[in-house]
Amino acid sequence: MDFAFDLISAEDYDRQRSSYEPLTDALRRLIDVGIHTEVDEATVQEALRHLTTAEQLLGRVQRTGRSTLRHADTGRPVAWANPAVGLRNAIAPPMVINHEPDGSCWSEFTLGPAYEGPPGWVHGGIGALVLDHILGEVASGGLTQPRFTGTITLRYHRGTHLGRVRAEAFVERSEGVKTFARGYLKDDDGVTVEADGVFITPAWARDAG
């Protein structure tokens, strides 16, 4: 298996980001208010008409290709649709990944009503999503090398409060085609979820190397 890559220039990336990022943020806010709204039926129907109009407007031109975009200057993938960091995916928190000189990475972001499991707490599956992504990010050198999740083990120390959280990860060691990474999800009271992952370089990438 291999992937197709199309380059996007820095100028085009910045243009698209400035256009679509506010739209995605508005969609996130819409999800949040939609969960908690208690408006009357007439207002619901009015909102639905506006949403239908917006759907029709955005649906006028749709991208059909599924190739992965790469930033022409940095060579990094452009994650428009990724459910953890997608700039154009309203279900993504999204995580903005920060890379440190030692190779570790971290992200601080907000998990609001859309990510709730038990009342007031983050759904456990969201913790798994966040940690799988950030471990994969650090194991792949910032998504510059093809390494995919082989196994991931999660230990839930306690519940994660809705609100501001921090995810962080680092590589423990590498053995041949395997990279071993560890990470944590934290809220204001400390570590809530710990993860250990093994990330594998796929056969097609080994052959290419």
PDB file of C-alpha atoms in Angstrom:
ATOM      1  CA  MET A   1       0.000   0.000   0.000  1.00  0.00           C
ATOM      2  CA  ASP A   2       1.204   3.524  -0.778  1.00  0.00           C
ATOM      3  CA  PHE A   3      -0.293   6.990  -0.659  1.00  0.00           C
ATOM      4  CA  ALA A   4      -0.646   9.733  -3.270  1.00  0.00           C
ATOM      5  CA  PHE A   5       0.561  13.175  -2.296  1.00  0.00           C
ATOM      6  CA  ASP A   6      -0.286  16.538  -3.805  1.00  0.00           C
ATOM      7  CA  LEU A   7       1.697  19.628  -2.847  1.00  0.00           C
ATOM      8  CA  ILE A   8      -0.001  22.776  -1.615  1.00  0.00           C
ATOM      9  CA  SER A   9       1.956  26.016  -1.672  1.00  0.00           C
ATOM     10  CA  ALA A  10       2.450  28.047   1.487  1.00  0.00           C
ATOM     11  CA  GLU A  11       0.449  30.882  -0.053  1.00  0.00           C
ATOM     12  CA  ASP A  12      -2.481  28.636  -0.992  1.00  0.00           C
ATOM     13  CA  TYR A  13      -2.381  26.929   2.402  1.00  0.00           C
ATOM     14  CA  ASP A  14      -2.548  30.266   4.234  1.00  0.00           C
ATOM     15  CA  ARG A  15      -5.364  31.454   1.959  1.00  0.00           C
ATOM     16  CA  GLN A  16      -7.432  28.328   2.518  1.00  0.00           C
ATOM     17  CA  ARG A  17      -6.744  28.332   6.241  1.00  0.00           C
ATOM     18  CA  SER A  18      -7.856  31.931   6.659  1.00  0.00           C
ATOM     19  CA  SER A  19     -11.039  31.121   4.741  1.00  0.00           C
ATOM     20  CA  TYR A  20     -12.045  27.759   6.195  1.00  0.00           C
ATOM     21  CA  GLU A  21     -10.787  27.903   9.787  1.00  0.00           C
ATOM     22  CA  PRO A  22     -13.472  30.424  10.896  1.00  0.00           C
ATOM     23  CA  LEU A  23     -16.102  28.220   9.235  1.00  0.00           C
ATOM     24  CA  THR A  24     -14.923  25.159  11.162  1.00  0.00           C
ATOM     25  CA  ASP A  25     -14.866  27.127  14.414  1.00  0.00           C
ATOM     26  CA  ALA A  26     -18.445  28.272  13.760  1.00  0.00           C
ATOM     27  CA  LEU A  27     -19.507  24.664  13.135  1.00  0.00           C
ATOM     28  CA  ARG A  28     -17.937  23.627  16.451  1.00  0.00           C
ATOM     29  CA  ARG A  29     -19.847  26.360  18.258  1.00  0.00           C
ATOM     30  CA  LEU A  30     -23.005  25.222  16.482  1.00  0.00           C
ATOM     31  CA  ILE A  31     -22.489  21.678  17.749  1.00  0.00           C
ATOM     32  CA  ASP A  32     -22.034  22.948  21.308  1.00  0.00           C
ATOM     33  CA  VAL A  33     -25.126  25.171  21.309  1.00  0.00           C
ATOM     34  CA  GLY A  34     -27.149  22.487  19.522  1.00  0.00           C
ATOM     35  CA  ILE A  35     -26.440  20.051  22.368  1.00  0.00           C
ATOM     36  CA  HIS A  36     -27.690  22.394  25.070  1.00  0.00           C
ATOM     37  CA  THR A  37     -30.320  24.508  23.325  1.00  0.00           C
ATOM     38  CA  GLU A  38     -33.827  24.667  24.765  1.00  0.00           C
ATOM     39  CA  VAL A  39     -35.413  26.999  22.234  1.00  0.00           C
ATOM     40  CA  ASP A  40     -39.004  26.435  21.154  1.00  0.00           C
ATOM     41  CA  GLU A  41     -40.062  24.336  18.167  1.00  0.00           C
ATOM     42  CA  ALA A  42     -40.570  27.333  15.895  1.00  0.00           C
ATOM     43  CA  THR A  43     -37.003  28.503  16.541  1.00  0.00           C
ATOM     44  CA  VAL A  44     -35.701  24.981  15.886  1.00  0.00           C
ATOM     45  CA  GLN A  45     -37.463  24.960  12.525  1.00  0.00           C
ATOM     46  CA  GLU A  46     -36.099  28.406  11.672  1.00  0.00           C
ATOM     47  CA  ALA A  47     -32.565  27.281  12.511  1.00  0.00           C
ATOM     48  CA  LEU A  48     -33.063  24.134  10.438  1.00  0.00           C
ATOM     49  CA  ARG A  49     -34.001  26.234   7.404  1.00  0.00           C
ATOM     50  CA  HIS A  50     -30.793  28.255   7.793  1.00  0.00           C
ATOM     51  CA  LEU A  51     -28.742  25.078   8.148  1.00  0.00           C
ATOM     52  CA  THR A  52     -30.309  23.596   5.030  1.00  0.00           C
ATOM     53  CA  THR A  53     -29.421  26.756   3.121  1.00  0.00           C
ATOM     54  CA  ALA A  54     -25.839  26.605   4.412  1.00  0.00           C
ATOM     55  CA  GLU A  55     -25.582  22.943   3.426  1.00  0.00           C
ATOM     56  CA  GLN A  56     -26.704  23.764  -0.097  1.00  0.00           C
ATOM     57  CA  LEU A  57     -24.247  26.667  -0.370  1.00  0.00           C
ATOM     58  CA  LEU A  58     -21.268  24.595   0.802  1.00  0.00           C
ATOM     59  CA  GLY A  59     -22.297  21.667  -1.353  1.00  0.00           C
ATOM     60  CA  ARG A  60     -22.115  23.610  -4.617  1.00  0.00           C
ATOM     61  CA  VAL A  61     -18.493  22.588  -5.176  1.00  0.00           C
ATOM     62  CA  GLN A  62     -17.089  19.472  -3.519  1.00  0.00           C
ATOM     63  CA  ARG A  63     -13.594  18.011  -3.621  1.00  0.00           C
ATOM     64  CA  THR A  64     -13.713  14.440  -4.899  1.00  0.00           C
ATOM     65  CA  GLY A  65     -10.056  13.398  -4.641  1.00  0.00           C
ATOM     66  CA  ARG A  66      -8.699  11.606  -1.585  1.00  0.00           C
ATOM     67  CA  SER A  67      -4.974  12.216  -2.066  1.00  0.00           C
ATOM     68  CA  THR A  68      -3.026  13.568   0.903  1.00  0.00           C
ATOM     69  CA  LEU A  69      -1.859  17.168   0.700  1.00  0.00           C
ATOM     70  CA  ARG A  70       1.665  18.086   1.757  1.00  0.00           C
ATOM     71  CA  HIS A  71       2.870  21.587   2.533  1.00  0.00           C
ATOM     72  CA  ALA A  72       5.341  22.560  -0.182  1.00  0.00           C
ATOM     73  CA  ASP A  73       7.678  24.352   2.248  1.00  0.00           C
ATOM     74  CA  THR A  74       7.641  22.027   5.273  1.00  0.00           C
ATOM     75  CA  GLY A  75       6.849  18.696   3.623  1.00  0.00           C
ATOM     76  CA  ARG A  76       4.397  17.943   6.425  1.00  0.00           C
ATOM     77  CA  PRO A  77       0.931  16.527   5.719  1.00  0.00           C
ATOM     78  CA  VAL A  78      -1.930  19.005   5.669  1.00  0.00           C
ATOM     79  CA  ALA A  79      -4.592  17.500   7.940  1.00  0.00           C
ATOM     80  CA  TRP A  80      -7.830  19.015   6.690  1.00  0.00           C
ATOM     81  CA  ALA A  81     -10.088  16.071   7.622  1.00  0.00           C
ATOM     82  CA  ASN A  82      -8.288  14.308  10.500  1.00  0.00           C
ATOM     83  CA  PRO A  83     -10.720  13.754  13.432  1.00  0.00           C
ATOM     84  CA  ALA A  84      -8.069  14.763  15.996  1.00  0.00           C
ATOM     85  CA  VAL A  85      -6.379  17.747  14.314  1.00  0.00           C
ATOM     86  CA  GLY A  86      -8.359  18.460  11.140  1.00  0.00           C
ATOM     87  CA  LEU A  87      -8.512  22.154  10.379  1.00  0.00           C
ATOM     88  CA  ARG A  88     -11.707  21.614   8.387  1.00  0.00           C
ATOM     89  CA  ASN A  89     -13.220  18.896  10.577  1.00  0.00           C
ATOM     90  CA  ALA A  90     -15.624  20.325  13.146  1.00  0.00           C
ATOM     91  CA  ILE A  91     -15.589  17.141  15.243  1.00  0.00           C
ATOM     92  CA  ALA A  92     -11.839  17.567  15.864  1.00  0.00           C
ATOM     93  CA  PRO A  93     -11.009  19.463  19.122  1.00  0.00           C
ATOM     94  CA  PRO A  94      -8.642  20.370  17.288  1.00  0.00           C
ATOM     95  CA  MET A  95      -5.225  19.677  18.710  1.00  0.00           C
ATOM     96  CA  VAL A  96      -2.449  22.027  17.635  1.00  0.00           C
ATOM     97  CA  ILE A  97       0.709  19.955  18.064  1.00  0.00           C
ATOM     98  CA  ASN A  98       3.820  21.636  19.429  1.00  0.00           C
ATOM     99  CA  HIS A  99       7.189  19.954  18.794  1.00  0.00           C
ATOM    100  CA  GLU A 100      10.121  20.301  21.175  1.00  0.00           C
ATOM    101  CA  PRO A 101      13.831  20.081  20.224  1.00  0.00           C
ATOM    102  CA  ASP A 102      14.140  16.769  22.114  1.00  0.00           C
ATOM    103  CA  GLY A 103      11.530  15.203  19.810  1.00  0.00           C
ATOM    104  CA  SER A 104       8.669  15.213  22.320  1.00  0.00           C
ATOM    105  CA  CYS A 105       5.392  16.934  21.526  1.00  0.00           C
ATOM    106  CA  TRP A 106       2.395  18.342  23.351  1.00  0.00           C
ATOM    107  CA  SER A 107      -0.901  20.094  22.821  1.00  0.00           C
ATOM    108  CA  GLU A 108      -3.261  22.100  25.022  1.00  0.00           C
ATOM    109  CA  PHE A 109      -6.873  22.437  23.914  1.00  0.00           C
ATOM    110  CA  THR A 110     -10.474  22.404  25.110  1.00  0.00           C
ATOM    111  CA  LEU A 111     -12.824  19.429  25.203  1.00  0.00           C
ATOM    112  CA  GLY A 112     -16.344  20.795  25.446  1.00  0.00           C
ATOM    113  CA  PRO A 113     -19.895  19.381  25.382  1.00  0.00           C
ATOM    114  CA  ALA A 114     -19.395  17.466  22.116  1.00  0.00           C
ATOM    115  CA  TYR A 115     -16.882  15.175  23.866  1.00  0.00           C
ATOM    116  CA  GLU A 116     -18.898  14.428  26.996  1.00  0.00           C
ATOM    117  CA  GLY A 117     -19.443  10.887  28.278  1.00  0.00           C
ATOM    118  CA  PRO A 118     -20.672  10.853  31.882  1.00  0.00           C
ATOM    119  CA  PRO A 119     -22.041  14.292  32.835  1.00  0.00           C
ATOM    120  CA  GLY A 120     -19.151  16.715  33.221  1.00  0.00           C
ATOM    121  CA  TRP A 121     -16.521  14.229  32.099  1.00  0.00           C
ATOM    122  CA  VAL A 122     -14.766  13.455  28.804  1.00  0.00           C
ATOM    123  CA  HIS A 123     -15.854  10.240  27.053  1.00  0.00           C
ATOM    124  CA  GLY A 124     -13.134   7.604  27.458  1.00  0.00           C
ATOM    125  CA  GLY A 125     -13.004   6.980  23.715  1.00  0.00           C
ATOM    126  CA  ILE A 126     -12.033  10.605  23.119  1.00  0.00           C
ATOM    127  CA  GLY A 127      -9.045  10.162  25.423  1.00  0.00           C
ATOM    128  CA  ALA A 128      -8.049   7.153  23.336  1.00  0.00           C
ATOM    129  CA  LEU A 129      -8.389   9.147  20.098  1.00  0.00           C
ATOM    130  CA  VAL A 130      -6.290  12.023  21.417  1.00  0.00           C
ATOM    131  CA  LEU A 131      -3.520   9.786  22.745  1.00  0.00           C
ATOM    132  CA  ASP A 132      -3.421   7.544  19.685  1.00  0.00           C
ATOM    133  CA  HIS A 133      -2.917  10.621  17.534  1.00  0.00           C
ATOM    134  CA  ILE A 134      -0.264  12.351  19.608  1.00  0.00           C
ATOM    135  CA  LEU A 135       1.687   9.104  20.107  1.00  0.00           C
ATOM    136  CA  GLY A 136       1.553   8.544  16.353  1.00  0.00           C
ATOM    137  CA  GLU A 137       2.692  12.116  15.801  1.00  0.00           C
ATOM    138  CA  VAL A 138       5.775  11.726  17.990  1.00  0.00           C
ATOM    139  CA  ALA A 139       6.594   8.209  16.743  1.00  0.00           C
ATOM    140  CA  SER A 140       6.529   9.365  13.123  1.00  0.00           C
ATOM    141  CA  GLY A 141       8.733  12.397  13.615  1.00  0.00           C
ATOM    142  CA  GLY A 142       5.838  14.818  13.233  1.00  0.00           C
ATOM    143  CA  LEU A 143       4.083  12.697  10.581  1.00  0.00           C
ATOM    144  CA  THR A 144       7.129  12.900   8.308  1.00  0.00           C
ATOM    145  CA  GLN A 145       7.736   9.130   8.383  1.00  0.00           C
ATOM    146  CA  PRO A 146       5.161   6.384   7.745  1.00  0.00           C
ATOM    147  CA  ARG A 147       4.633   4.647  11.088  1.00  0.00           C
ATOM    148  CA  PHE A 148       1.230   3.274  11.997  1.00  0.00           C
ATOM    149  CA  THR A 149      -0.311   2.085  15.251  1.00  0.00           C
ATOM    150  CA  GLY A 150       0.487  -1.570  15.928  1.00  0.00           C
ATOM    151  CA  THR A 151      -0.781  -1.709  19.492  1.00  0.00           C
ATOM    152  CA  ILE A 152      -1.808   0.890  22.038  1.00  0.00           C
ATOM    153  CA  THR A 153      -2.471   0.261  25.730  1.00  0.00           C
ATOM    154  CA  LEU A 154      -4.442   2.748  27.801  1.00  0.00           C
ATOM    155  CA  ARG A 155      -4.605   3.080  31.573  1.00  0.00           C
ATOM    156  CA  TYR A 156      -7.410   5.272  32.858  1.00  0.00           C
ATOM    157  CA  HIS A 157      -6.291   6.653  36.208  1.00  0.00           C
ATOM    158  CA  ARG A 158      -9.525   8.606  36.709  1.00  0.00           C
ATOM    159  CA  GLY A 159     -12.050  10.659  34.809  1.00  0.00           C
ATOM    160  CA  THR A 160     -11.015  13.654  32.710  1.00  0.00           C
ATOM    161  CA  HIS A 161     -12.902  16.873  33.433  1.00  0.00           C
ATOM    162  CA  LEU A 162     -14.461  18.654  30.471  1.00  0.00           C
ATOM    163  CA  GLY A 163     -12.552  21.839  29.683  1.00  0.00           C
ATOM    164  CA  ARG A 164      -8.887  22.590  29.121  1.00  0.00           C
ATOM    165  CA  VAL A 165      -6.664  19.523  28.835  1.00  0.00           C
ATOM    166  CA  ARG A 166      -3.078  18.785  27.874  1.00  0.00           C
ATOM    167  CA  ALA A 167      -1.792  15.837  25.846  1.00  0.00           C
ATOM    168  CA  GLU A 168       1.912  15.029  25.622  1.00  0.00           C
ATOM    169  CA  ALA A 169       4.038  12.235  24.200  1.00  0.00           C
ATOM    170  CA  PHE A 170       7.637  11.100  23.715  1.00  0.00           C
ATOM    171  CA  VAL A 171       9.523   8.211  22.124  1.00  0.00           C
ATOM    172  CA  GLU A 172      10.978   5.715  24.580  1.00  0.00           C
ATOM    173  CA  ARG A 173      13.006   3.652  22.109  1.00  0.00           C
ATOM    174  CA  SER A 174      13.130   2.149  18.618  1.00  0.00           C
ATOM    175  CA  GLU A 175      13.793  -1.462  17.693  1.00  0.00           C
ATOM    176  CA  GLY A 176      14.041  -2.146  13.977  1.00  0.00           C
ATOM    177  CA  VAL A 177      10.695  -1.355  12.381  1.00  0.00           C
ATOM    178  CA  LYS A 178       9.064  -0.704  15.768  1.00  0.00           C
ATOM    179  CA  THR A 179       8.937   2.609  17.613  1.00  0.00           C
ATOM    180  CA  PHE A 180       7.780   2.630  21.238  1.00  0.00           C
ATOM    181  CA  ALA A 181       6.047   5.781  22.464  1.00  0.00           C
ATOM    182  CA  ARG A 182       4.409   6.883  25.700  1.00  0.00           C
ATOM    183  CA  GLY A 183       1.983   9.693  26.389  1.00  0.00           C
ATOM    184  CA  TYR A 184      -0.379  11.247  28.890  1.00  0.00           C
ATOM    185  CA  LEU A 185      -3.664  13.114  28.950  1.00  0.00           C
ATOM    186  CA  LYS A 186      -3.992  15.622  31.789  1.00  0.00           C
ATOM    187  CA  ASP A 187      -6.557  18.007  33.192  1.00  0.00           C
ATOM    188  CA  ASP A 188      -6.045  20.664  35.855  1.00  0.00           C
ATOM    189  CA  ASP A 189      -5.730  17.980  38.533  1.00  0.00           C
ATOM    190  CA  GLY A 190      -2.986  15.979  36.798  1.00  0.00           C
ATOM    191  CA  VAL A 191      -2.712  12.795  34.721  1.00  0.00           C
ATOM    192  CA  THR A 192      -6.002  11.122  33.817  1.00  0.00           C
ATOM    193  CA  VAL A 193      -5.000   8.676  31.067  1.00  0.00           C
ATOM    194  CA  GLU A 194      -1.636   7.086  30.273  1.00  0.00           C
ATOM    195  CA  ALA A 195      -0.861   5.352  26.990  1.00  0.00           C
ATOM    196  CA  ASP A 196       1.889   3.108  25.630  1.00  0.00           C
ATOM    197  CA  GLY A 197       2.003   2.473  21.903  1.00  0.00           C
ATOM    198  CA  VAL A 198       4.008   0.465  19.391  1.00  0.00           C
ATOM    199  CA  PHE A 199       4.177   2.025  15.946  1.00  0.00           C
ATOM    200  CA  ILE A 200       5.227   0.023  12.912  1.00  0.00           C
ATOM    201  CA  THR A 201       6.950   1.068   9.705  1.00  0.00           C
ATOM    202  CA  PRO A 202       4.824  -0.631   6.982  1.00  0.00           C
ATOM    203  CA  ALA A 203       6.393  -3.102   4.586  1.00  0.00           C
ATOM    204  CA  TRP A 204       6.103  -0.802   1.573  1.00  0.00           C
ATOM    205  CA  ALA A 205       8.056   1.916   3.392  1.00  0.00           C
ATOM    206  CA  ARG A 206      10.772  -0.549   4.456  1.00  0.00           C
ATOM    207  CA  ASP A 207      11.173  -1.683   0.854  1.00  0.00           C
ATOM    208  CA  ALA A 208      11.321   1.941  -0.324  1.00  0.00           C
ATOM    209  CA  GLY A 209      14.081   2.638   2.195  1.00  0.00           C
TER     210      GLY A 209
END
